[in-house]
PDB file of C-alpha atoms in Angstrom:
ATOM      1  CA  MET A   1      72.031  78.324 120.285  1.00  0.00           C
ATOM      2  CA  ASN A   2      72.616  82.588 120.022  1.00  0.00           C
ATOM      3  CA  LYS A   3      72.889  83.474 116.123  1.00  0.00           C
ATOM      4  CA  LEU A   4      74.445  86.614 117.119  1.00  0.00           C
ATOM      5  CA  THR A   5      78.057  87.946 117.626  1.00  0.00           C
ATOM      6  CA  ASN A   6      79.182  89.688 120.726  1.00  0.00           C
ATOM      7  CA  ILE A   7      78.052  93.157 119.155  1.00  0.00           C
ATOM      8  CA  GLY A   8      74.607  92.236 117.548  1.00  0.00           C
ATOM      9  CA  LEU A   9      75.642  91.033 113.812  1.00  0.00           C
ATOM     10  CA  GLU A  10      74.550  87.760 112.517  1.00  0.00           C
ATOM     11  CA  LYS A  11      77.087  85.070 113.089  1.00  0.00           C
ATOM     12  CA  GLN A  12      76.818  84.047 109.454  1.00  0.00           C
ATOM     13  CA  ASP A  13      76.753  87.881 108.355  1.00  0.00           C
ATOM     14  CA  SER A  14      79.865  88.346 110.421  1.00  0.00           C
ATOM     15  CA  VAL A  15      81.684  84.959 108.819  1.00  0.00           C
ATOM     16  CA  ASP A  16      80.604  86.493 105.416  1.00  0.00           C
ATOM     17  CA  ILE A  17      81.903  89.789 106.061  1.00  0.00           C
ATOM     18  CA  ALA A  18      85.364  88.586 107.284  1.00  0.00           C
ATOM     19  CA  ASP A  19      85.806  86.478 104.370  1.00  0.00           C
ATOM     20  CA  LYS A  20      85.628  89.648 102.061  1.00  0.00           C
ATOM     21  CA  LEU A  21      87.538  91.710 104.470  1.00  0.00           C
ATOM     22  CA  ASN A  22      90.097  89.310 104.747  1.00  0.00           C
ATOM     23  CA  GLU A  23      90.509  89.322 101.061  1.00  0.00           C
ATOM     24  CA  LEU A  24      90.906  92.821 101.600  1.00  0.00           C
ATOM     25  CA  LEU A  25      93.597  92.440 104.379  1.00  0.00           C
ATOM     26  CA  ALA A  26      95.367  90.212 101.930  1.00  0.00           C
ATOM     27  CA  ASN A  27      95.278  92.651  99.179  1.00  0.00           C
ATOM     28  CA  TYR A  28      96.347  95.303 101.392  1.00  0.00           C
ATOM     29  CA  HIS A  29      99.166  93.202 102.219  1.00  0.00           C
ATOM     30  CA  ILE A  30     100.824  92.850  98.965  1.00  0.00           C
ATOM     31  CA  TYR A  31      99.702  96.398  98.104  1.00  0.00           C
ATOM     32  CA  TYR A  32     101.935  97.383 100.991  1.00  0.00           C
ATOM     33  CA  GLN A  33     105.017  95.291 100.320  1.00  0.00           C
ATOM     34  CA  ASN A  34     104.811  96.357  96.963  1.00  0.00           C
ATOM     35  CA  LEU A  35     105.215 100.454  98.107  1.00  0.00           C
ATOM     36  CA  ARG A  36     107.115  99.181 100.105  1.00  0.00           C
ATOM     37  CA  GLY A  37     109.890  97.962  97.378  1.00  0.00           C
ATOM     38  CA  PHE A  38     109.036 101.211  95.478  1.00  0.00           C
ATOM     39  CA  HIS A  39     110.129 103.024  98.106  1.00  0.00           C
ATOM     40  CA  TRP A  40     113.119 101.432  98.501  1.00  0.00           C
ATOM     41  CA  ASN A  41     114.281 100.926  94.676  1.00  0.00           C
ATOM     42  CA  ILE A  42     112.988 103.685  92.374  1.00  0.00           C
ATOM     43  CA  LYS A  43     115.647 105.741  90.208  1.00  0.00           C
ATOM     44  CA  GLY A  44     115.247 108.443  88.039  1.00  0.00           C
ATOM     45  CA  ILE A  45     114.535 112.376  87.898  1.00  0.00           C
ATOM     46  CA  HIS A  46     111.071 111.951  90.486  1.00  0.00           C
ATOM     47  CA  PHE A  47     113.424 109.966  92.783  1.00  0.00           C
ATOM     48  CA  PHE A  48     112.812 112.401  95.756  1.00  0.00           C
ATOM     49  CA  GLN A  49     109.271 113.112  95.228  1.00  0.00           C
ATOM     50  CA  LEU A  50     108.094 109.395  94.717  1.00  0.00           C
ATOM     51  CA  HIS A  51     110.559 108.208  97.412  1.00  0.00           C
ATOM     52  CA  ALA A  52     108.801 110.502 100.081  1.00  0.00           C
ATOM     53  CA  LYS A  53     105.373 109.690  98.535  1.00  0.00           C
ATOM     54  CA  TYR A  54     105.468 105.817  98.715  1.00  0.00           C
ATOM     55  CA  GLU A  55     106.695 106.096 102.235  1.00  0.00           C
ATOM     56  CA  GLU A  56     103.149 107.892 102.788  1.00  0.00           C
ATOM     57  CA  LEU A  57     101.668 105.582 101.300  1.00  0.00           C
ATOM     58  CA  TYR A  58     102.919 102.593 102.711  1.00  0.00           C
ATOM     59  CA  ASN A  59     102.986 104.256 106.012  1.00  0.00           C
ATOM     60  CA  SER A  60      99.196 104.608 105.442  1.00  0.00           C
ATOM     61  CA  ALA A  61      98.336 101.209 104.103  1.00  0.00           C
ATOM     62  CA  LEU A  62     100.342  99.560 107.786  1.00  0.00           C
ATOM     63  CA  ALA A  63      97.363 101.563 109.511  1.00  0.00           C
ATOM     64  CA  ARG A  64      94.747 100.199 107.330  1.00  0.00           C
ATOM     65  CA  ILE A  65      95.610  96.506 107.889  1.00  0.00           C
ATOM     66  CA  ASP A  66      95.852  97.179 111.279  1.00  0.00           C
ATOM     67  CA  ALA A  67      92.525  98.749 111.299  1.00  0.00           C
ATOM     68  CA  LEU A  68      90.949  95.708 109.043  1.00  0.00           C
ATOM     69  CA  ALA A  69      92.368  93.226 111.068  1.00  0.00           C
ATOM     70  CA  GLU A  70      90.694  94.649 114.092  1.00  0.00           C
ATOM     71  CA  ARG A  71      87.441  95.134 112.630  1.00  0.00           C
ATOM     72  CA  ILE A  72      88.014  91.127 111.761  1.00  0.00           C
ATOM     73  CA  LEU A  73      88.396  90.643 115.083  1.00  0.00           C
ATOM     74  CA  THR A  74      85.481  93.114 116.448  1.00  0.00           C
ATOM     75  CA  ILE A  75      82.728  91.079 114.393  1.00  0.00           C
ATOM     76  CA  GLY A  76      84.219  88.026 116.116  1.00  0.00           C
ATOM     77  CA  GLN A  77      86.568  86.392 113.247  1.00  0.00           C
ATOM     78  CA  LYS A  78      90.030  85.709 112.763  1.00  0.00           C
ATOM     79  CA  PRO A  79      92.545  87.614 110.423  1.00  0.00           C
ATOM     80  CA  LEU A  80      94.608  86.149 108.279  1.00  0.00           C
ATOM     81  CA  HIS A  81      97.929  86.697 109.368  1.00  0.00           C
ATOM     82  CA  THR A  82     100.600  84.272 107.312  1.00  0.00           C
ATOM     83  CA  PHE A  83     102.342  85.802 103.774  1.00  0.00           C
ATOM     84  CA  SER A  84     101.200  82.515 102.449  1.00  0.00           C
ATOM     85  CA  ASP A  85      97.619  83.247 102.979  1.00  0.00           C
ATOM     86  CA  TYR A  86      98.139  86.741 101.435  1.00  0.00           C
ATOM     87  CA  LEU A  87      99.597  85.284  98.269  1.00  0.00           C
ATOM     88  CA  ARG A  88      96.701  82.602  98.435  1.00  0.00           C
ATOM     89  CA  VAL A  89      94.202  84.997  98.646  1.00  0.00           C
ATOM     90  CA  SER A  90      95.345  88.255  96.911  1.00  0.00           C
ATOM     91  CA  SER A  91      94.625  89.417  93.752  1.00  0.00           C
ATOM     92  CA  ILE A  92      97.503  91.517  93.814  1.00  0.00           C
ATOM     93  CA  GLN A  93     100.495  90.108  92.393  1.00  0.00           C
ATOM     94  CA  GLU A  94     104.040  90.583  93.760  1.00  0.00           C
ATOM     95  CA  ALA A  95     106.024  93.030  92.047  1.00  0.00           C
ATOM     96  CA  SER A  96     109.595  93.014  91.222  1.00  0.00           C
ATOM     97  CA  SER A  97     112.199  94.697  89.279  1.00  0.00           C
ATOM     98  CA  LEU A  98     110.266  98.202  88.829  1.00  0.00           C
ATOM     99  CA  THR A  99     112.595 100.893  89.687  1.00  0.00           C
ATOM    100  CA  GLY A 100     111.174 103.412  87.457  1.00  0.00           C
ATOM    101  CA  ASP A 101     108.986 106.438  87.918  1.00  0.00           C
ATOM    102  CA  ARG A 102     106.130 105.581  85.517  1.00  0.00           C
ATOM    103  CA  GLU A 103     106.440 102.022  86.244  1.00  0.00           C
ATOM    104  CA  THR A 104     105.569 101.720  89.641  1.00  0.00           C
ATOM    105  CA  VAL A 105     103.018 104.823  90.028  1.00  0.00           C
ATOM    106  CA  GLU A 106     101.556 102.294  87.072  1.00  0.00           C
ATOM    107  CA  ALA A 107     101.342  99.358  89.817  1.00  0.00           C
ATOM    108  CA  THR A 108     100.662 101.063  92.248  1.00  0.00           C
ATOM    109  CA  HIS A 109      97.497 102.756  90.632  1.00  0.00           C
ATOM    110  CA  GLN A 110      96.903  99.561  89.428  1.00  0.00           C
ATOM    111  CA  ASN A 111      97.146  97.763  93.017  1.00  0.00           C
ATOM    112  CA  LEU A 112      95.366 100.779  94.511  1.00  0.00           C
ATOM    113  CA  SER A 113      92.467 100.030  91.608  1.00  0.00           C
ATOM    114  CA  VAL A 114      91.756  96.473  93.232  1.00  0.00           C
ATOM    115  CA  ILE A 115      91.682  97.591  96.693  1.00  0.00           C
ATOM    116  CA  VAL A 116      88.952 100.159  95.903  1.00  0.00           C
ATOM    117  CA  SER A 117      86.550  97.877  93.738  1.00  0.00           C
ATOM    118  CA  LEU A 118      86.840  95.269  96.694  1.00  0.00           C
ATOM    119  CA  GLU A 119      86.115  97.973  99.675  1.00  0.00           C
ATOM    120  CA  ARG A 120      83.036  98.687  97.205  1.00  0.00           C
ATOM    121  CA  ASP A 121      81.940  95.200  97.289  1.00  0.00           C
ATOM    122  CA  ILE A 122      82.399  94.581 100.861  1.00  0.00           C
ATOM    123  CA  LEU A 123      80.602  97.877 101.470  1.00  0.00           C
ATOM    124  CA  ALA A 124      77.415  97.047  99.874  1.00  0.00           C
ATOM    125  CA  LEU A 125      77.745  93.356 101.895  1.00  0.00           C
ATOM    126  CA  ALA A 126      78.343  95.508 105.270  1.00  0.00           C
ATOM    127  CA  ALA A 127      75.530  97.796 104.565  1.00  0.00           C
ATOM    128  CA  GLU A 128      72.815  95.041 103.131  1.00  0.00           C
ATOM    129  CA  ARG A 129      73.856  93.027 106.393  1.00  0.00           C
ATOM    130  CA  ASP A 130      73.011  96.472 108.666  1.00  0.00           C
ATOM    131  CA  ASP A 131      76.958  96.446 109.848  1.00  0.00           C
ATOM    132  CA  GLU A 132      77.369  99.984 110.469  1.00  0.00           C
ATOM    133  CA  GLY A 133      80.847 100.023 111.808  1.00  0.00           C
ATOM    134  CA  THR A 134      82.212  97.766 108.858  1.00  0.00           C
ATOM    135  CA  VAL A 135      80.431 100.805 106.504  1.00  0.00           C
ATOM    136  CA  ALA A 136      82.106 103.327 108.652  1.00  0.00           C
ATOM    137  CA  LEU A 137      85.595 101.792 108.067  1.00  0.00           C
ATOM    138  CA  VAL A 138      85.578 100.765 104.504  1.00  0.00           C
ATOM    139  CA  SER A 139      83.142 104.522 103.332  1.00  0.00           C
ATOM    140  CA  GLU A 140      86.563 106.344 105.038  1.00  0.00           C
ATOM    141  CA  ASP A 141      89.542 104.188 103.114  1.00  0.00           C
ATOM    142  CA  ILE A 142      88.013 104.191  99.677  1.00  0.00           C
ATOM    143  CA  ASN A 143      87.144 108.592 100.134  1.00  0.00           C
ATOM    144  CA  GLU A 144      91.138 108.316 100.672  1.00  0.00           C
ATOM    145  CA  ASN A 145      92.244 105.704  97.826  1.00  0.00           C
ATOM    146  CA  GLU A 146      89.646 107.371  95.499  1.00  0.00           C
ATOM    147  CA  LYS A 147      91.466 110.575  95.812  1.00  0.00           C
ATOM    148  CA  THR A 148      95.374 108.670  95.784  1.00  0.00           C
ATOM    149  CA  LEU A 149      94.075 107.094  92.500  1.00  0.00           C
ATOM    150  CA  TRP A 150      93.107 110.666  91.050  1.00  0.00           C
ATOM    151  CA  MET A 151      96.657 112.036  92.117  1.00  0.00           C
ATOM    152  CA  LEU A 152      98.535 108.721  90.773  1.00  0.00           C
ATOM    153  CA  LYS A 153      96.500 109.148  87.479  1.00  0.00           C
ATOM    154  CA  ALA A 154      97.333 113.055  87.466  1.00  0.00           C
ATOM    155  CA  PHE A 155     101.274 112.169  87.533  1.00  0.00           C
ATOM    156  CA  LEU A 156     100.872 109.453  85.026  1.00  0.00           C
ATOM    157  CA  SER A 157      99.310 112.322  82.546  1.00  0.00           C
TER     158      SER A 157
END
């Protein structure tokens, strides 16, 4: 029996990597929905600045969600696709009733920190299993997310 996927990864490696990618996918979905809520409900002196920033961030998250799901499919596995799965798997919690600048930026920073931590775990696993496609995808995202974390921290300073 063939132990390789159609792209040459060991099948068990693809399962292990997909499990972590699905965890990241679930977290990204909750992060995305939190950003949508912040965008819709932000109030206060920084409304215009944060309303636009949250839209930028959720559009970026949406693109990342699609890329993650397609990578899971590429390595021969199935992406999670129900909100019940996302809520069950995600470490990020739903944020409700947050409308202030500081509290929404703090929540965004916390959510994104969870995502970067997961990405670092995936990066190490994918590198260990010679999955260069996943390494490239996640590495690019870490760089972007770290920059966003820096900016969010600067806002909070």
